[in-house]
Structures are given as structure tokens and as C-alpha cells.
PDB file of C-alpha atoms in Angstrom:
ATOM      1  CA  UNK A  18       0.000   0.000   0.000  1.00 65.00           C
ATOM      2  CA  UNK A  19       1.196   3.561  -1.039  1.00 83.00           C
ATOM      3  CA  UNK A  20       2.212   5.762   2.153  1.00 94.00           C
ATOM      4  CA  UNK A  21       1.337   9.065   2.563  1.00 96.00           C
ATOM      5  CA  UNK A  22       2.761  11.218  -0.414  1.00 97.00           C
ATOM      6  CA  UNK A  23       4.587  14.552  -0.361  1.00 97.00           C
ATOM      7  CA  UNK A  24       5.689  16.815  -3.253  1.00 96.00           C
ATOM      8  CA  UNK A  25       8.102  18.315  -3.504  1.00 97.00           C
ATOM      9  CA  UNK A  26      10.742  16.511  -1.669  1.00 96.00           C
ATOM     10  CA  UNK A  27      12.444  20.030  -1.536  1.00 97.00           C
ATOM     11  CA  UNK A  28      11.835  23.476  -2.870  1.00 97.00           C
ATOM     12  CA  UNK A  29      14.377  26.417  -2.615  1.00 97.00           C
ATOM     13  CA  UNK A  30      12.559  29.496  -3.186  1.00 96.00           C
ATOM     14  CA  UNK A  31      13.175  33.526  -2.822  1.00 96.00           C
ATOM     15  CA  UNK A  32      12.304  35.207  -0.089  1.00 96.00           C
ATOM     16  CA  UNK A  33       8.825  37.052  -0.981  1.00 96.00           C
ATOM     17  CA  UNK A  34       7.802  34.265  -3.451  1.00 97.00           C
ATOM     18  CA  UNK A  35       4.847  31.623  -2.878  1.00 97.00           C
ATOM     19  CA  UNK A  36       5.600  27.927  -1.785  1.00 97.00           C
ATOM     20  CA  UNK A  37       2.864  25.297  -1.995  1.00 98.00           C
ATOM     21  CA  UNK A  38       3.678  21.750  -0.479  1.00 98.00           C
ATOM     22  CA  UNK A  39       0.980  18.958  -1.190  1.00 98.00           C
ATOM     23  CA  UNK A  40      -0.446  16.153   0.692  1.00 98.00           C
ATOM     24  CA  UNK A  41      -2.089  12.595  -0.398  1.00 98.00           C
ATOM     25  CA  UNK A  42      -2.640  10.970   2.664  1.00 97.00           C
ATOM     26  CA  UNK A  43      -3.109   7.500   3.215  1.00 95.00           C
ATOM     27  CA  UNK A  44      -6.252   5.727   1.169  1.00 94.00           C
ATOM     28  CA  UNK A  45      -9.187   5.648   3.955  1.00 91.00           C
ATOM     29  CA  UNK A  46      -7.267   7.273   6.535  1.00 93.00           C
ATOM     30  CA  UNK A  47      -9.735  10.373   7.785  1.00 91.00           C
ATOM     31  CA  UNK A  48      -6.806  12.712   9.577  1.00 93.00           C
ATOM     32  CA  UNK A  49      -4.554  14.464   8.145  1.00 96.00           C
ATOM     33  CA  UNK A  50      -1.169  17.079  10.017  1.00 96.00           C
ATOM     34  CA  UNK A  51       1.160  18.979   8.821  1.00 97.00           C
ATOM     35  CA  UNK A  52       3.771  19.493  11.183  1.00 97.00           C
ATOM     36  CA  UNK A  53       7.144  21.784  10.604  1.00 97.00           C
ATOM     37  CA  UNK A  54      10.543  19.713  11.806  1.00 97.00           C
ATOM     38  CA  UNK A  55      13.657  22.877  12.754  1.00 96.00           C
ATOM     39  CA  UNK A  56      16.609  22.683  15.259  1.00 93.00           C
ATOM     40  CA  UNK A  57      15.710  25.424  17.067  1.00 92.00           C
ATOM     41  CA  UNK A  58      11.900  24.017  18.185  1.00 92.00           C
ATOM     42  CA  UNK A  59      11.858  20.131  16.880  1.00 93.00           C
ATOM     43  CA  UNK A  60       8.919  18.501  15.729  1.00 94.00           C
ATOM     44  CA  UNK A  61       5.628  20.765  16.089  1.00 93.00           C
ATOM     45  CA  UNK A  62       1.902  20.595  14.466  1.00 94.00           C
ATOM     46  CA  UNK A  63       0.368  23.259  12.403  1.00 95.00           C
ATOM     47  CA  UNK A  64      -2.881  22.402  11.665  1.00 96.00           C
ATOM     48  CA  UNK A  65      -4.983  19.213  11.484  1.00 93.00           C
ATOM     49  CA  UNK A  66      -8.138  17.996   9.690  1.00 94.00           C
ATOM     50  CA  UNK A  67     -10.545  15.520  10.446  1.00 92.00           C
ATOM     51  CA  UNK A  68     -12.885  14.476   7.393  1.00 92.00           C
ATOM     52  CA  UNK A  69     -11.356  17.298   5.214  1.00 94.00           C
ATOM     53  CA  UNK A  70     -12.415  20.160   8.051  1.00 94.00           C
ATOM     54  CA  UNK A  71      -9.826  22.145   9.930  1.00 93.00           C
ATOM     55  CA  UNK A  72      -9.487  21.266  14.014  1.00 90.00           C
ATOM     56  CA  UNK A  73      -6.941  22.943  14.526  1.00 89.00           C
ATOM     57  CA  UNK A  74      -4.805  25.643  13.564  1.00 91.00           C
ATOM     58  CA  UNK A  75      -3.191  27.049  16.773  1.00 90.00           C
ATOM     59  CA  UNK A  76       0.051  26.324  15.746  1.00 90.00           C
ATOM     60  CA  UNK A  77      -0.081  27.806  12.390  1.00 93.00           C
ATOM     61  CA  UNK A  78       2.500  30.561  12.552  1.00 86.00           C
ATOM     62  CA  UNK A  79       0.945  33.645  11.524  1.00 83.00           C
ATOM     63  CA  UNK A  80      -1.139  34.997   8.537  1.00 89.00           C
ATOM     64  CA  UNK A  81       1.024  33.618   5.624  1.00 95.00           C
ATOM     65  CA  UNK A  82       0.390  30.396   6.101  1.00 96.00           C
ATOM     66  CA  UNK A  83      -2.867  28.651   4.857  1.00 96.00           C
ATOM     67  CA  UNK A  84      -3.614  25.383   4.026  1.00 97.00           C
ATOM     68  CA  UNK A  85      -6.816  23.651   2.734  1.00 96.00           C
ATOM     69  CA  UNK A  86      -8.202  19.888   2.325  1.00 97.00           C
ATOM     70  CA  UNK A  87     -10.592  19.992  -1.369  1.00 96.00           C
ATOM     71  CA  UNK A  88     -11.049  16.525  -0.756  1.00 94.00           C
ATOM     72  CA  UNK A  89     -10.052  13.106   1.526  1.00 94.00           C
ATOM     73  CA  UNK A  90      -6.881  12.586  -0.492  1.00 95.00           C
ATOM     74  CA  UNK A  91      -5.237  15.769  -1.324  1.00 96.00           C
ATOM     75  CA  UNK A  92      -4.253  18.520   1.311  1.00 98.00           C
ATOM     76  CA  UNK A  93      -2.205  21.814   0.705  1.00 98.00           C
ATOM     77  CA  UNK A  94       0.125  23.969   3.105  1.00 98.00           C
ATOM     78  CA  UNK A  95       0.690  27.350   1.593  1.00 97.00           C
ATOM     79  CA  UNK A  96       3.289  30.118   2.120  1.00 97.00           C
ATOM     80  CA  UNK A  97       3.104  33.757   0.927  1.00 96.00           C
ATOM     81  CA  UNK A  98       5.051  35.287   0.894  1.00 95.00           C
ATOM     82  CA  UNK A  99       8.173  32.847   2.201  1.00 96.00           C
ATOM     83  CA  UNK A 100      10.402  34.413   4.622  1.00 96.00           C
ATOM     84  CA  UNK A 101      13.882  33.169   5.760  1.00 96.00           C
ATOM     85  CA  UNK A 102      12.687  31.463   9.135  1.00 95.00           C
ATOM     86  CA  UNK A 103      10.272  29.657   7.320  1.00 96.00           C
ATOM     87  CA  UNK A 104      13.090  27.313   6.196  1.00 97.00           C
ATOM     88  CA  UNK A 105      12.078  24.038   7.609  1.00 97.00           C
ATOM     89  CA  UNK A 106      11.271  20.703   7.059  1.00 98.00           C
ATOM     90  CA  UNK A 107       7.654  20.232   6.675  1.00 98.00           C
ATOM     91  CA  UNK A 108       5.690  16.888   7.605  1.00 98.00           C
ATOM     92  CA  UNK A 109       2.433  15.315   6.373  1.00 97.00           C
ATOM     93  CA  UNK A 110       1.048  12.322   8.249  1.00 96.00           C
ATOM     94  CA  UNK A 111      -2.574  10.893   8.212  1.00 95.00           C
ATOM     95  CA  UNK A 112      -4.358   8.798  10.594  1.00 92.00           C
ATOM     96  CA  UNK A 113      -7.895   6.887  10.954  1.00 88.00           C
ATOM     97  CA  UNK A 114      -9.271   8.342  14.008  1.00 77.00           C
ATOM     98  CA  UNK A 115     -12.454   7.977  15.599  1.00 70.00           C
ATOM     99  CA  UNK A 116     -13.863   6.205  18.836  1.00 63.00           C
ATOM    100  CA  UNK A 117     -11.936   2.593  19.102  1.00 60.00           C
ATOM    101  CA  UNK A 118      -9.637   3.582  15.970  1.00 63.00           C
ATOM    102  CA  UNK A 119      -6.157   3.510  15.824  1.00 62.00           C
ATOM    103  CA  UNK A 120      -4.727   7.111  15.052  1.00 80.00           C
ATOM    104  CA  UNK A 121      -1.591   5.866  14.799  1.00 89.00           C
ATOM    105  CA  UNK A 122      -0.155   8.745  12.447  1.00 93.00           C
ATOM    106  CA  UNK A 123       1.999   7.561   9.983  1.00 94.00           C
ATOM    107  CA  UNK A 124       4.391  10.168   8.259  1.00 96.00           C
ATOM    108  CA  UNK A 125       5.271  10.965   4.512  1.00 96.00           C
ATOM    109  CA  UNK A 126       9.382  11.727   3.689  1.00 95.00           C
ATOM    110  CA  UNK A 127       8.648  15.419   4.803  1.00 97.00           C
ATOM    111  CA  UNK A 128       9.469  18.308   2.259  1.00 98.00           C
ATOM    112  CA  UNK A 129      12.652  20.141   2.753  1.00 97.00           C
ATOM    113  CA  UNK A 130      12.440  23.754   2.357  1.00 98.00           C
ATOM    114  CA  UNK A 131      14.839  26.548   1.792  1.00 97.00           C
ATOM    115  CA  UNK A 132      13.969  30.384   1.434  1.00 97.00           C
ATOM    116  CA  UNK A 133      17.126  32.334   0.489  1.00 96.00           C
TER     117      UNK A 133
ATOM    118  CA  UNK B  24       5.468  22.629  30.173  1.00 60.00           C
ATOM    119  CA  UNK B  25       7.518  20.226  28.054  1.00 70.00           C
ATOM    120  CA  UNK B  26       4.814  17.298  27.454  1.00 93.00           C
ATOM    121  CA  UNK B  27       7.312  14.964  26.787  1.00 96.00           C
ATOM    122  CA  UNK B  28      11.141  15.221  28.119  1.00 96.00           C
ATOM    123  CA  UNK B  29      14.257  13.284  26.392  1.00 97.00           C
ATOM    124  CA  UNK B  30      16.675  14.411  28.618  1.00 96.00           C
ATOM    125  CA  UNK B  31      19.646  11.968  26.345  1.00 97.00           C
ATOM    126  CA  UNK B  32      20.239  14.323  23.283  1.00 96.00           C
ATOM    127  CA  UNK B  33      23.189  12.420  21.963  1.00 97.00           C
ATOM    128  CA  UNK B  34      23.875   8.267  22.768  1.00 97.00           C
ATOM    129  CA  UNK B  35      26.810   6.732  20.990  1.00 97.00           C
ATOM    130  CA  UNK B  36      27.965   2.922  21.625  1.00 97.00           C
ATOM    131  CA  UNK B  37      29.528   0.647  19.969  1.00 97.00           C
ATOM    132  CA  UNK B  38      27.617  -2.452  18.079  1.00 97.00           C
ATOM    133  CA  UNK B  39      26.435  -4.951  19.768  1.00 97.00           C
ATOM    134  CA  UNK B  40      25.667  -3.037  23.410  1.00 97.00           C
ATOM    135  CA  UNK B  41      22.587  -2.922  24.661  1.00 97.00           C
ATOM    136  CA  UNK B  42      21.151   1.045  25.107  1.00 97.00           C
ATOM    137  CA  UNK B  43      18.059   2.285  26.933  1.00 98.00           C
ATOM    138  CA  UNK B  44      16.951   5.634  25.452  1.00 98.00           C
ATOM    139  CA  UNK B  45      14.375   7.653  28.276  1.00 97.00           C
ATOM    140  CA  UNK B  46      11.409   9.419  28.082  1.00 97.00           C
ATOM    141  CA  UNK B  47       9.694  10.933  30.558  1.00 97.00           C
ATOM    142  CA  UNK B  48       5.959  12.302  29.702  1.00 97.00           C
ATOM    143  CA  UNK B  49       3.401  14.972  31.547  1.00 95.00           C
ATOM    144  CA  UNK B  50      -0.197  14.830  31.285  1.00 92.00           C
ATOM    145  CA  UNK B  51      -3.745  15.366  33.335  1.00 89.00           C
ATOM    146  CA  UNK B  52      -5.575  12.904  31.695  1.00 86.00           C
ATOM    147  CA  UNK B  53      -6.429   9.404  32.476  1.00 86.00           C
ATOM    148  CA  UNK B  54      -6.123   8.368  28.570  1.00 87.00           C
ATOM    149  CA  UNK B  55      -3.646   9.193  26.984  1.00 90.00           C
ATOM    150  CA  UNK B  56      -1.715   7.173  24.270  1.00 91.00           C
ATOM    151  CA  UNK B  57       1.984   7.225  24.136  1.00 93.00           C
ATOM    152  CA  UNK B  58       4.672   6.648  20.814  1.00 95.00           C
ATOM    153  CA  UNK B  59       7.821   6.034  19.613  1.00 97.00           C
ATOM    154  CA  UNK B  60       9.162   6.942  16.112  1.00 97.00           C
ATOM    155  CA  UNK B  61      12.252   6.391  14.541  1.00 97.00           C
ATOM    156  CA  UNK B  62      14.304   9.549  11.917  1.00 97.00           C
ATOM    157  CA  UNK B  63      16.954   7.434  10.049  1.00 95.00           C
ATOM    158  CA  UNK B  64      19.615   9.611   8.226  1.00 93.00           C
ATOM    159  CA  UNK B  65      17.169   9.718   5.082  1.00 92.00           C
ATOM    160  CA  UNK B  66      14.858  11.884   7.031  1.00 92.00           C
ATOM    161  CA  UNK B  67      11.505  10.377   7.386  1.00 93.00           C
ATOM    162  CA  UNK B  68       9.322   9.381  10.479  1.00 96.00           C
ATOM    163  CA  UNK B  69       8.883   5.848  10.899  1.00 96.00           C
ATOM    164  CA  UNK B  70       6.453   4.455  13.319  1.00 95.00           C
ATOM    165  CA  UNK B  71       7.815   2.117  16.104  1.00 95.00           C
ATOM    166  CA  UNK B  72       5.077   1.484  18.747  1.00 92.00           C
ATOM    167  CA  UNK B  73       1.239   2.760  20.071  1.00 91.00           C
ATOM    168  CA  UNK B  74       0.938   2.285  23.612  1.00 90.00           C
ATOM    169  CA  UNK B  75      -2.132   2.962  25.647  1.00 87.00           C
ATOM    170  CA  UNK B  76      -2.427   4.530  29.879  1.00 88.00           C
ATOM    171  CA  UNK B  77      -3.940   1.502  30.607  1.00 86.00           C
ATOM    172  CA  UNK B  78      -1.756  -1.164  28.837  1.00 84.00           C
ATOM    173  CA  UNK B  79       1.160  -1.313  31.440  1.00 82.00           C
ATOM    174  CA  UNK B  80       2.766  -4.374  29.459  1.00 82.00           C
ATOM    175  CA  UNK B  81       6.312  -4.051  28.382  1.00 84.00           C
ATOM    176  CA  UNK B  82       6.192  -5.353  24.727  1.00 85.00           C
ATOM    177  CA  UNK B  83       9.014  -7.028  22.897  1.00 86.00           C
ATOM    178  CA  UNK B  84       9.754  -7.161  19.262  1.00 88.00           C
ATOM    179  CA  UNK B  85      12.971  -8.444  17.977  1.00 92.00           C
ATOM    180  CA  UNK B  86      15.724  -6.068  19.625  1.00 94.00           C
ATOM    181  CA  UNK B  87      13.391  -3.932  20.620  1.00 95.00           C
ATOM    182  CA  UNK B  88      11.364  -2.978  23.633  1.00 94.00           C
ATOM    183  CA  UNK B  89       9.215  -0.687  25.713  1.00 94.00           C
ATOM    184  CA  UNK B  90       8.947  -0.342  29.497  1.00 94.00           C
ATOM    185  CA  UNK B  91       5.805   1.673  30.227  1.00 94.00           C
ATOM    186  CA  UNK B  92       5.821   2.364  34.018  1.00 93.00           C
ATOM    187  CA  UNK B  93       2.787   5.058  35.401  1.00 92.00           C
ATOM    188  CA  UNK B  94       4.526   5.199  38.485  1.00 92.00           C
ATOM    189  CA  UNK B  95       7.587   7.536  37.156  1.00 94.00           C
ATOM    190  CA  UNK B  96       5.396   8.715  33.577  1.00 95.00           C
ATOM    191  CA  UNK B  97       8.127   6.691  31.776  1.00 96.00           C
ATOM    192  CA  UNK B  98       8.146   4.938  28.561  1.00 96.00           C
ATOM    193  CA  UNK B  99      11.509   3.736  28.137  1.00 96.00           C
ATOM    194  CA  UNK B 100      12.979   2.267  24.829  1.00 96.00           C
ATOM    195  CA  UNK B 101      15.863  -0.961  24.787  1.00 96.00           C
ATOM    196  CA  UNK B 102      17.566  -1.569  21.820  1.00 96.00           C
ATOM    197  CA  UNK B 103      19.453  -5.016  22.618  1.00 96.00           C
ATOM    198  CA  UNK B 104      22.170  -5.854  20.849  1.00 97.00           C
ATOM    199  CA  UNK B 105      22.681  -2.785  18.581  1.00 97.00           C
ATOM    200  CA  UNK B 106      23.412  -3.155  14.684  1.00 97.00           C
ATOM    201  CA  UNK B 107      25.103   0.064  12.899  1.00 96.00           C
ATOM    202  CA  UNK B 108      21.531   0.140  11.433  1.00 96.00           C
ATOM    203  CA  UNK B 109      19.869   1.694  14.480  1.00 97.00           C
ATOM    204  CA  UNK B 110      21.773   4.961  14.348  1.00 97.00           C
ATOM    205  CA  UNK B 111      18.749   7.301  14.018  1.00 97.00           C
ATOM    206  CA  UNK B 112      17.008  10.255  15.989  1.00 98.00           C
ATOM    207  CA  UNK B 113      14.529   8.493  18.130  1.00 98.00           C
ATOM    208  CA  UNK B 114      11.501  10.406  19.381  1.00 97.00           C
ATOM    209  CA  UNK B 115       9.158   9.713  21.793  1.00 97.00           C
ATOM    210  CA  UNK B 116       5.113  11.501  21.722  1.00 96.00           C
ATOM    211  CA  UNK B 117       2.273  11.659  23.585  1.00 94.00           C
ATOM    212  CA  UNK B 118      -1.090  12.153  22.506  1.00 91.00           C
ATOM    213  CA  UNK B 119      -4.015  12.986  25.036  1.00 85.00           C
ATOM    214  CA  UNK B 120      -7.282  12.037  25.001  1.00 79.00           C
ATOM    215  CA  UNK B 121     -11.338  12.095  25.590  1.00 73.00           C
ATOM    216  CA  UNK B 122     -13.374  10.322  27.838  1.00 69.00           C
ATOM    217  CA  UNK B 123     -14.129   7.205  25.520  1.00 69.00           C
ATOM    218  CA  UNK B 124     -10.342   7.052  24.361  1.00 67.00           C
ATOM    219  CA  UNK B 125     -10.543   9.192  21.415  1.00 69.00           C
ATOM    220  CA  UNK B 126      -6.893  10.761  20.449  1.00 70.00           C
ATOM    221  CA  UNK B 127      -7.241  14.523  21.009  1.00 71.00           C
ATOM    222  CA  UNK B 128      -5.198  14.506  17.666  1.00 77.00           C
ATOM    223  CA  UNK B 129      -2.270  16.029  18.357  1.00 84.00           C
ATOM    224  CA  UNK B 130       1.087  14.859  18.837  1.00 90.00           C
ATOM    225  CA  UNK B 131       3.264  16.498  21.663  1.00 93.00           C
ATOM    226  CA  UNK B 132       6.948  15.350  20.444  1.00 95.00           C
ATOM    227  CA  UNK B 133       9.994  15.422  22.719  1.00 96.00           C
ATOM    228  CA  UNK B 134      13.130  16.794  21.196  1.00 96.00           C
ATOM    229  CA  UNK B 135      14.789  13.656  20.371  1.00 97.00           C
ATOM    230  CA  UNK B 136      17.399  11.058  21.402  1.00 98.00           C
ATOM    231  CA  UNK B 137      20.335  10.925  18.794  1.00 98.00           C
ATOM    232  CA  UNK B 138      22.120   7.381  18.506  1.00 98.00           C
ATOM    233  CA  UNK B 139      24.767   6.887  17.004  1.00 98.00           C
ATOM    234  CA  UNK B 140      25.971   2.970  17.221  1.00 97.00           C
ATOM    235  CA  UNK B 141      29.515   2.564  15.848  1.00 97.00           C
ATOM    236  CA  UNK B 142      30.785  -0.951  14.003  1.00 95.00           C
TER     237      UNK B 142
END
């Protein structure tokens, strides 16, 4: 079975310019989190969705982020405009949750970014 | 409050030891479920184990295993026997949750145990 999906694998971008990471989660898995891997603060959530609807965003850093969920497979996390300190490592991982489920998240190979 | 405390940042041995890595988690709630996952070099986040508050059993798979005590809000991880293989960033999470067992959904990540195992 496919894991969950990420594209790109990295992205080097201008500071000022858009950056749009994508998400396929797992086939029948109802959860989906992005989460933003950097030295200085390790391994923190953003935002997560149960059957495609925002939970939540607390830790969605300010204004230029976004990200949506169209549909059960496909999930976006958008920057604009990039900044420097946005340079991270960003993490999608889905899950089945629900009462007596699993929500074990399972992780896709993350995104590198760089903003110069 | 740090949820969940790896106080080992960096482990080295050499092949073959045996190496416990910590974790040490805080929570209010009753339910709460409790994970390890495994960074290799190559950057992804590979599940290891699920354990529930009320499943006190240490499990056992191959080299591996977990020592959930309530008592001290540990959930240790043994690696017997360590290959080259096992260098990674282990880290270990907690995720709360309701009444009936339902994950809250997010996962509270400690900062990581780095292990390095040398031939």
C-alpha cells in the first residue's frame, strides 16, 4: 500500500515568493497534520483535519500560512510570501481516528524547504 | 510545560551493546496514548510502537522494547544488541485524550534522542 505522499521533496525558493507543499494521505485514513521539523523548536503541528475540516490551527505561525483539504486525499500547506525562518522541514502524516480507531499517524518523507 | 522530556540528546555505543533511550511524559488525563518513532539519516518518520495509559505491558519485538511504568510517567525504549543500522534520531510523543479514548489529535513530540551505534 502507497504511504502518505509529499511533493516536492524540496523546494528552494526567494524570499517574498509563494511555496505550496501537497499532501495525499493514506487511502481511507480520515486525519490528516502537517507538522514543521527545525533545530531550534523540533517537531511541532500546524494544523490538522478531520474528514477534510480544519481542528486545529493554533500552531499555524501567523497569517502567511494557509492550508486547505478539497477533498479526503489531497491537502495543501501554503506560504506567501516565504520568509527566511520559514526554512524548515515540513511533515504530512494521516491517521484513521475515531472512537476505538487507531490514530496511529503515519508520516510521509517530509518536504525540505529553503527560502534564500 | 515540556509534554514529553528526552533528557539523552546524543547516545553513541559501539555495536552490539545494549542502550536504553528515556522518556519521561506529563499529562492530566487518564487516557492518553503514548509513541515512539524512529528519523533514520534519510529523514523520514517511521512508526515504532502505540501504547495505551492503561496497557502497562512491556512489549518485545525483535531487539526492541518498551517499558511503560505510570509510576515515574516513563516509557523507556531498549535496543538489545545494537546493529550500525539503528543509528537514528529516536523520538518519543504523547497524545491525550477524551473520555471514551478518542486521540485529542495532536502529537506532543519530545526533542529527540540521537544514537549513534559505531561498528
Amino acid at each position: 500500500d502507497a504511504g502518505v505522499i509529499q511533493s516536492p521533496r524540496h523546494e528552494v525558493t526567494e524570499m517574498g515568493q509563494e511555496v505550496t507543499l501537497r499532501c495525499k494521505p493514506i487511502s481511507g485514513h480520515n486525519s490528516l497534520f502537517w507538522y514543521r521539523q527545525t533545530m531550534m523548536r523540533g517537531l511541532e503541528l500546524l494544523i490538522y483535519f478531520n474528514n477534510n475540516v480544519p481542528i486545529d490551527d493554533s500552531g499555524m505561525p501567523e497569517d502567511r500560512f494557509s492550508a486547505k483539504m478539497p477533498n479526503a486525499s489531497f491537502s495543501t500547506l501554503k506560504i506567501q510570501p516565504s520568509e527566511p525562518r520559514d526554512s524548515a522541514v515540513y511533515f504530512c502524516a494521516s491517521s484513521v481516528r475515531g472512537y476505538r480507531k487507531s490514530d496511529t499517524q503515519y508520516f510521509g518523507p517530509g518536504t525540505r524547504l529553503t527560502v534564500l | 510545560a515540556q509534554k514529553v522530556t528526552q533528557a539523552q540528546t546524543e547516545i553513541s555505543v559501539v555495536e552490539k551493546e545494549d542502550v536504553t533511550l528515556d522518556c519521561v511524559y506529563e499529562t492530566r488525563d487518564t487516557t492518553y496514548y503514548l509513541f515512539w518513532y524512529k528519523q533514520p539519516p534519510s529523514g523520514e518518520l517511521v512508526f515504532l510502537i502505540r501504547r495505551n495509559s492503561f496497557d502497562e505491558q512491556n512489549e518485545i519485538s525483535g531487539r526492541y522494547s518498551w517499558n511503560f511504568q505510570k509510576s515515574t510517567s516513563s516509557f523507556n525504549f531498549t535496543i538489545t544488541a545494537s546493529q550500525v543500522v539503528d543509528s537514528a534520531v529516536y523520538f518519543c510523543a504523547l497524545s491525550e485524550a477524551d473520555d471514551r479514548g478518542s486521540t485529542l489529535g495532536r502529537l506532543y513530540f519530545g526533542r529527540g534522542t540521537q544514537l549513534t551505534v559505531w561498528p
